[in-house]
XYZ file of C-alpha atoms in Angstrom:
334
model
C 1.918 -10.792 -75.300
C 2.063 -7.411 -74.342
C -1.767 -7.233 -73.330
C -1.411 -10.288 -71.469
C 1.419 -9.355 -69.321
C -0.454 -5.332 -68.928
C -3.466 -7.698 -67.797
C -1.273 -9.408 -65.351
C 0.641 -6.149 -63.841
C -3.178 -4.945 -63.177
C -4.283 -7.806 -61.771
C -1.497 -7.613 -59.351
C -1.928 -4.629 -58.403
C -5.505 -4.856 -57.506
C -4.047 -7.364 -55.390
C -1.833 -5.388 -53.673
C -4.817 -2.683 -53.047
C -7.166 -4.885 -51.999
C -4.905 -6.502 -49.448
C -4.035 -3.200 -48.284
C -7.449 -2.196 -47.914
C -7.804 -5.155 -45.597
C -5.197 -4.720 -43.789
C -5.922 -1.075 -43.142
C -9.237 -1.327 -40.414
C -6.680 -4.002 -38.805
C -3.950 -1.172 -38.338
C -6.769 1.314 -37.386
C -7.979 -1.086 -34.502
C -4.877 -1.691 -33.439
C -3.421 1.571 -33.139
C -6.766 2.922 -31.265
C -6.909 -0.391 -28.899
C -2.975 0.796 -27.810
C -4.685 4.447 -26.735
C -5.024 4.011 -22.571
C -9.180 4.596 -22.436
C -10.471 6.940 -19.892
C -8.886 6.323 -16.538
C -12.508 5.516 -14.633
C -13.355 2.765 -17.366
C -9.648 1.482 -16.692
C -10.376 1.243 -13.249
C -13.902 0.515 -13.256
C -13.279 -2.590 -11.258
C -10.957 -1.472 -8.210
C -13.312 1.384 -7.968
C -16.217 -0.735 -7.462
C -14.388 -2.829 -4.782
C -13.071 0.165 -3.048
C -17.173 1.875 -2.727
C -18.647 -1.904 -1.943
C -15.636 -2.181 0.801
C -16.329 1.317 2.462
C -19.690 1.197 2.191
C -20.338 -2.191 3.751
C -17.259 -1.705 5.854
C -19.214 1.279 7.792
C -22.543 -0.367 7.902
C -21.265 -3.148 9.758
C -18.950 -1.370 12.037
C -21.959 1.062 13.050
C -24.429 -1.362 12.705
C -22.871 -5.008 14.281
C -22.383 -3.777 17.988
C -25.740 -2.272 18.621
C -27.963 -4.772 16.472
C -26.314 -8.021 16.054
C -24.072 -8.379 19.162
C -27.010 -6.190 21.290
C -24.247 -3.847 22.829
C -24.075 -0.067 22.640
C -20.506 -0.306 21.287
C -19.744 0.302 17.737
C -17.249 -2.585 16.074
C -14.488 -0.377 15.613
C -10.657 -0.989 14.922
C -8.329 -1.119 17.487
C -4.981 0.076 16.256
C -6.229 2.952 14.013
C -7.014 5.514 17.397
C -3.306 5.281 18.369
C -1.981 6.252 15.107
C -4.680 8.749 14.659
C -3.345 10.442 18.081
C -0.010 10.527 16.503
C -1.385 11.851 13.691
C -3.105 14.792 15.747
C 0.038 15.701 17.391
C 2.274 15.723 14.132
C -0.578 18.241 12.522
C 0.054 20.150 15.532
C 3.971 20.510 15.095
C 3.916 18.152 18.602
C 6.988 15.647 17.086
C 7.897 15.265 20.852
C 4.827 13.107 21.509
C 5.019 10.647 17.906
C 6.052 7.770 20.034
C 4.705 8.624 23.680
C 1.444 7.239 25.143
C -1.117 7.024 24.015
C 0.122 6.415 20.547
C 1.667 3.333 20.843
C 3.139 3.813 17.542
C 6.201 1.738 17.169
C 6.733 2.155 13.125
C 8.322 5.042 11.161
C 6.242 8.270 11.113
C 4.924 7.937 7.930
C 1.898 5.683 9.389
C 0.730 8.816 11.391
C 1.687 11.636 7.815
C -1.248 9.807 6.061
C -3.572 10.537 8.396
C -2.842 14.087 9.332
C -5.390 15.350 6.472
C -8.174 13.897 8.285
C -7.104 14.718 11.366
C -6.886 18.156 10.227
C -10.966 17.537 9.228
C -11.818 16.286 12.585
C -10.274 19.218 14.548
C -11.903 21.902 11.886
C -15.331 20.382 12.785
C -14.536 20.130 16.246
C -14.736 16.083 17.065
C -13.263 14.881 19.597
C -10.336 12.124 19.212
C -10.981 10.496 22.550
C -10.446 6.512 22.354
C -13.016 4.485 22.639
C -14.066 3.581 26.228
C -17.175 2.380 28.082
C -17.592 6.538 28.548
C -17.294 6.458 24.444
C -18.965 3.833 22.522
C -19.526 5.486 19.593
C -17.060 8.133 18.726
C -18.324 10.585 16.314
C -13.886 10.893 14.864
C -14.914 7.071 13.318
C -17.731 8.871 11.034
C -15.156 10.651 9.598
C -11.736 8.532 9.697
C -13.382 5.328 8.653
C -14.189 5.899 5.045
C -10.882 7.809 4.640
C -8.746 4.992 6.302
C -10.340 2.439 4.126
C -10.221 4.114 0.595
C -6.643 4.947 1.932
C -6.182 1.178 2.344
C -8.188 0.639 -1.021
C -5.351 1.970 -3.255
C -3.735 -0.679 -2.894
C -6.492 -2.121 -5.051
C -5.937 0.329 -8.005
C -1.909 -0.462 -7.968
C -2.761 -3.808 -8.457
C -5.115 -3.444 -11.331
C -2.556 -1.318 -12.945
C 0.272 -3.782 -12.751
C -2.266 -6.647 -14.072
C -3.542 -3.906 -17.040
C 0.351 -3.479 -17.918
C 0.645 -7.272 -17.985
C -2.344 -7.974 -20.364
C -4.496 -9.965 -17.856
C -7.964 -10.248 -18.789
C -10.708 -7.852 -17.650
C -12.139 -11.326 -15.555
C -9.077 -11.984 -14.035
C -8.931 -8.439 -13.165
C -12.601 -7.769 -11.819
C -11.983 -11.314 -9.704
C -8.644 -9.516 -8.522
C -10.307 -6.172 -7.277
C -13.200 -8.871 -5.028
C -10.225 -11.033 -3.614
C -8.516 -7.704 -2.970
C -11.299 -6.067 -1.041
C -11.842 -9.594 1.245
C -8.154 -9.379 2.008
C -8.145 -5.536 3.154
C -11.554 -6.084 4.999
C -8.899 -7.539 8.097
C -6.506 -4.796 7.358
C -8.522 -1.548 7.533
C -12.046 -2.505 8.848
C -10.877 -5.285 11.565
C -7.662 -4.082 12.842
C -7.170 -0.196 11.113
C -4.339 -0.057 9.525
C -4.118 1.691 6.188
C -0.087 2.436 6.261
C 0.161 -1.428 5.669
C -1.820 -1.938 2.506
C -0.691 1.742 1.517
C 2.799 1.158 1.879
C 2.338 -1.509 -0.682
C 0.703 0.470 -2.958
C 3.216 2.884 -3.084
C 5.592 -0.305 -3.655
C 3.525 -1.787 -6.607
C 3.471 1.153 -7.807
C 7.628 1.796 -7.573
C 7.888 -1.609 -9.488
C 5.502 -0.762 -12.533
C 7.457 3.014 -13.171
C 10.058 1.126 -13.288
C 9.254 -1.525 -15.498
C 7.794 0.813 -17.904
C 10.597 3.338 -18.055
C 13.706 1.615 -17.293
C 14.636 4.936 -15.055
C 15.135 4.984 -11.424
C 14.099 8.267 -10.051
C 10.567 7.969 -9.538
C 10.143 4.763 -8.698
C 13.019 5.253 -6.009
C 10.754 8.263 -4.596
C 7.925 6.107 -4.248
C 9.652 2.951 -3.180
C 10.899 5.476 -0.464
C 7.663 6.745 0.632
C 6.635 3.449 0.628
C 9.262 2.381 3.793
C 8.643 5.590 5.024
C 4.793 4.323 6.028
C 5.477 0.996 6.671
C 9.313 -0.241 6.647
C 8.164 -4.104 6.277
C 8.133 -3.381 2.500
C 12.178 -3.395 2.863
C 11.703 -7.427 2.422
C 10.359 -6.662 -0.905
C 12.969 -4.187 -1.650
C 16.285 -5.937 -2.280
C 14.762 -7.866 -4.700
C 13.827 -4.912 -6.274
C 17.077 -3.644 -6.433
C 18.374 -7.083 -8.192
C 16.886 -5.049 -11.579
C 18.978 -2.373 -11.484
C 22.184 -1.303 -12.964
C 25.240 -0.930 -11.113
C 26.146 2.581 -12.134
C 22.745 3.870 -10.499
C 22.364 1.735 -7.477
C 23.709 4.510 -5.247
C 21.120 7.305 -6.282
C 18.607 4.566 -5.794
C 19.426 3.616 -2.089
C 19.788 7.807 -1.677
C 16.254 8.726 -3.019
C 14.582 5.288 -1.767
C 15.987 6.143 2.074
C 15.314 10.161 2.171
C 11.806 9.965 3.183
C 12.183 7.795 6.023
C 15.385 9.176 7.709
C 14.357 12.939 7.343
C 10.553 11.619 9.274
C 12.975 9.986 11.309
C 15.217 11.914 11.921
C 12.362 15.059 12.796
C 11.616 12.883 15.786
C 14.377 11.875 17.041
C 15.507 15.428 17.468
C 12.340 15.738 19.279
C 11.955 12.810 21.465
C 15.320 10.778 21.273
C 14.790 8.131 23.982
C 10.946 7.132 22.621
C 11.735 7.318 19.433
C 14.574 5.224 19.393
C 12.865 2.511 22.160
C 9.411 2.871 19.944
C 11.164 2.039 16.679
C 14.184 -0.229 17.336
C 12.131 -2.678 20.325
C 9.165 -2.804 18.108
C 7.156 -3.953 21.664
C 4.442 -6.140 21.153
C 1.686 -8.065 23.292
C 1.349 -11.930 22.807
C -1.311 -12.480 24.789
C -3.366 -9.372 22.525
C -1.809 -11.271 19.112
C -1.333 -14.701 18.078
C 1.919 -15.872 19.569
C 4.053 -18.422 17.196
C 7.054 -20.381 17.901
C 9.652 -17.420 17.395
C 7.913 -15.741 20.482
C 10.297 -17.437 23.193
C 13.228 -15.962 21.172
C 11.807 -12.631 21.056
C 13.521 -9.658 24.091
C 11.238 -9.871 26.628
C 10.652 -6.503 27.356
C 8.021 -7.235 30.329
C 5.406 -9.964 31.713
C 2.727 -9.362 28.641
C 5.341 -7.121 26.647
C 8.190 -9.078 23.949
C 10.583 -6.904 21.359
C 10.186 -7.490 17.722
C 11.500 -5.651 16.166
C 15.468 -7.276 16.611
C 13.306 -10.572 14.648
C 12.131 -8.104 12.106
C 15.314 -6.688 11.006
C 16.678 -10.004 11.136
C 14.326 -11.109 8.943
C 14.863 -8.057 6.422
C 18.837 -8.719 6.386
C 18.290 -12.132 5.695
C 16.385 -11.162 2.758
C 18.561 -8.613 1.380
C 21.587 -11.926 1.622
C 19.070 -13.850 -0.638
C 18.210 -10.975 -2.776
C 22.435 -10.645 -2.845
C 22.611 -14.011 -4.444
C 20.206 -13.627 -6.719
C 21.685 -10.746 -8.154
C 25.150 -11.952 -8.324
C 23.978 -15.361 -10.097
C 21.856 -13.684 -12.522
C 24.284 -10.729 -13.780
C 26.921 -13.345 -14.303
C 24.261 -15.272 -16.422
């Protein structure tokens, strides 16, 4: 009896080795698959888009005008030269002239910040920011400005491969995200030239991932901040943000999220009350240069060609912040 049961406590035991033997390479994997890899294989396929978007992005700006459409003109974007004007006059301490002609900028100053550093490239090497013109066909500035306005727009790409890494998509799913991403910025940067839009929504995405992985509130208020700063249609997305968080530090939030903007803001007002104030709050825009839809005819007409938007936009963001109001009342009483 007593051999048979010894017999039986070994046997068991080798059992219990043996399966933790097995289990051990398991734990091994597991704990090296949780290890972020090296941040250029993470990224691999955002990068990619981002080098296939500039690159082909130049080629056919330079390239369209002069051998497909047979004029000397390069295919350049239209709205990027005013904002790049601003941008020249904030790098020279000029906060007077944000919003005067020939800027035409008419959202908050962070749309001309992002652009001072190559701004401050183009002035070192001595190119000229004149605007495009018959006299100007191909500006030397877009040599320069064009990669860096369209990688700027391209992190937009890399916010939204790190929200879909965080969520466990699938490399596929993630590669096929990066190509759709590059198509859609191809209109933003390389057509029309504006990298504060897809920026600013970086700089949201990225706000809503700190704060899904740390619970806390500081840094993704800073970035969520800069983020309005650049481009202050991200405030739609904002309430809705602000359904996630606690009570106790809602006010810091709104404090941190809104310092960017009103201190840019504020800097030029000082400076330029009347245009800044006109510039920002009428929002003017052309419907006869853009696509007008049926809320046109309720839009300020500001002159023949000229209607206000931006009363419609703040509308619009108020009515979002009601819904976002709901939402958050209904689902902390759940």
């Amino acid at each position: 009896m007593t051999t048979e049961r010894s017999d039986g406590g070994s046997a068991r035991a080798g059992e219990a080795r043996a399966a933790r033997q097995a289990a051990a390479p398991s734990t091994e994997s597991a704990s090296t698959s949780g290890r972020p890899g090296p941040w250029l294989i993470r990224r691999i396929f955002p990068l990619l888009a981002a080098v296939v978007l500039t690159v082909v992005g130049m080629a056919f700006t330079i390239w369209y005008g002069p051998h497909m459409a047979h004029v000397s003109n390069w295919a350049l974007p239209d709205d990027l030269w005013g904002t790049l004007t601003a941008a020249q006059r904030l790098a020279h301490l000029n906060l007077g002239g944000l919003y005067t002609e020939p800027t035409a900028l008419i959202t908050f100053p962070g749309a001309a910040v992002i652009l001072v550093p190559i701004v401050a490239v183009i002035d070192a090497a001595g190119i000229s920011l004149q605007l495009p013109s018959p006299e100007n066909t191909q500006p030397a500035a877009w040599l320069l400005a064009g990669p860096y306005q369209i990688l700027l727009s391209s992190v937009v790409l890399f916010a939204a491969d790190a929200i879909a890494e965080h969520l466990g998509v699938t490399k596929l799913k993630r590669a096929f995200l990066a190509a759709a991403g590059a198509v859609v910025l191809w209109n933003v940067s390389v057509r029309w030239g504006h990298p504060e839009d897809a920026l600013a929504v970086a700089l949201l995405l990225y706000g809503i991932l700190a704060l899904s992985r740390s619970g806390r509130t500081s840094r993704p208020a800073w970035l969520i901040g800069a983020a309005v700063a650049v481009q202050p249609l991200v405030l739609l997305a904002l309430p809705f943000v602000l359904v996630l968080i606690e009570p106790r530090r809602l006010a810091g939030f709104l404090a941190r999220a809104a310092a960017p903007a009103t201190v840019l803001l504020a800097a030029a007002a000082a400076a330029n009350w009347t245009a800044t104030v006109k510039a920002v709050t009428s929002q003017p825009n052309s419907p006869i240069v853009d696509h007008p839809t049926p809320w046109t005819s309720l839009a300020p007409q500001l002159s023949h060609d000229l209607v206000a938007t931006g009363p419609a936009r703040v509308l619009t963001v108020l009515i979002a912040g009601g819904c976002a109001l709901a939402v958050r009342r209904r689902w902390r009483s759940a």
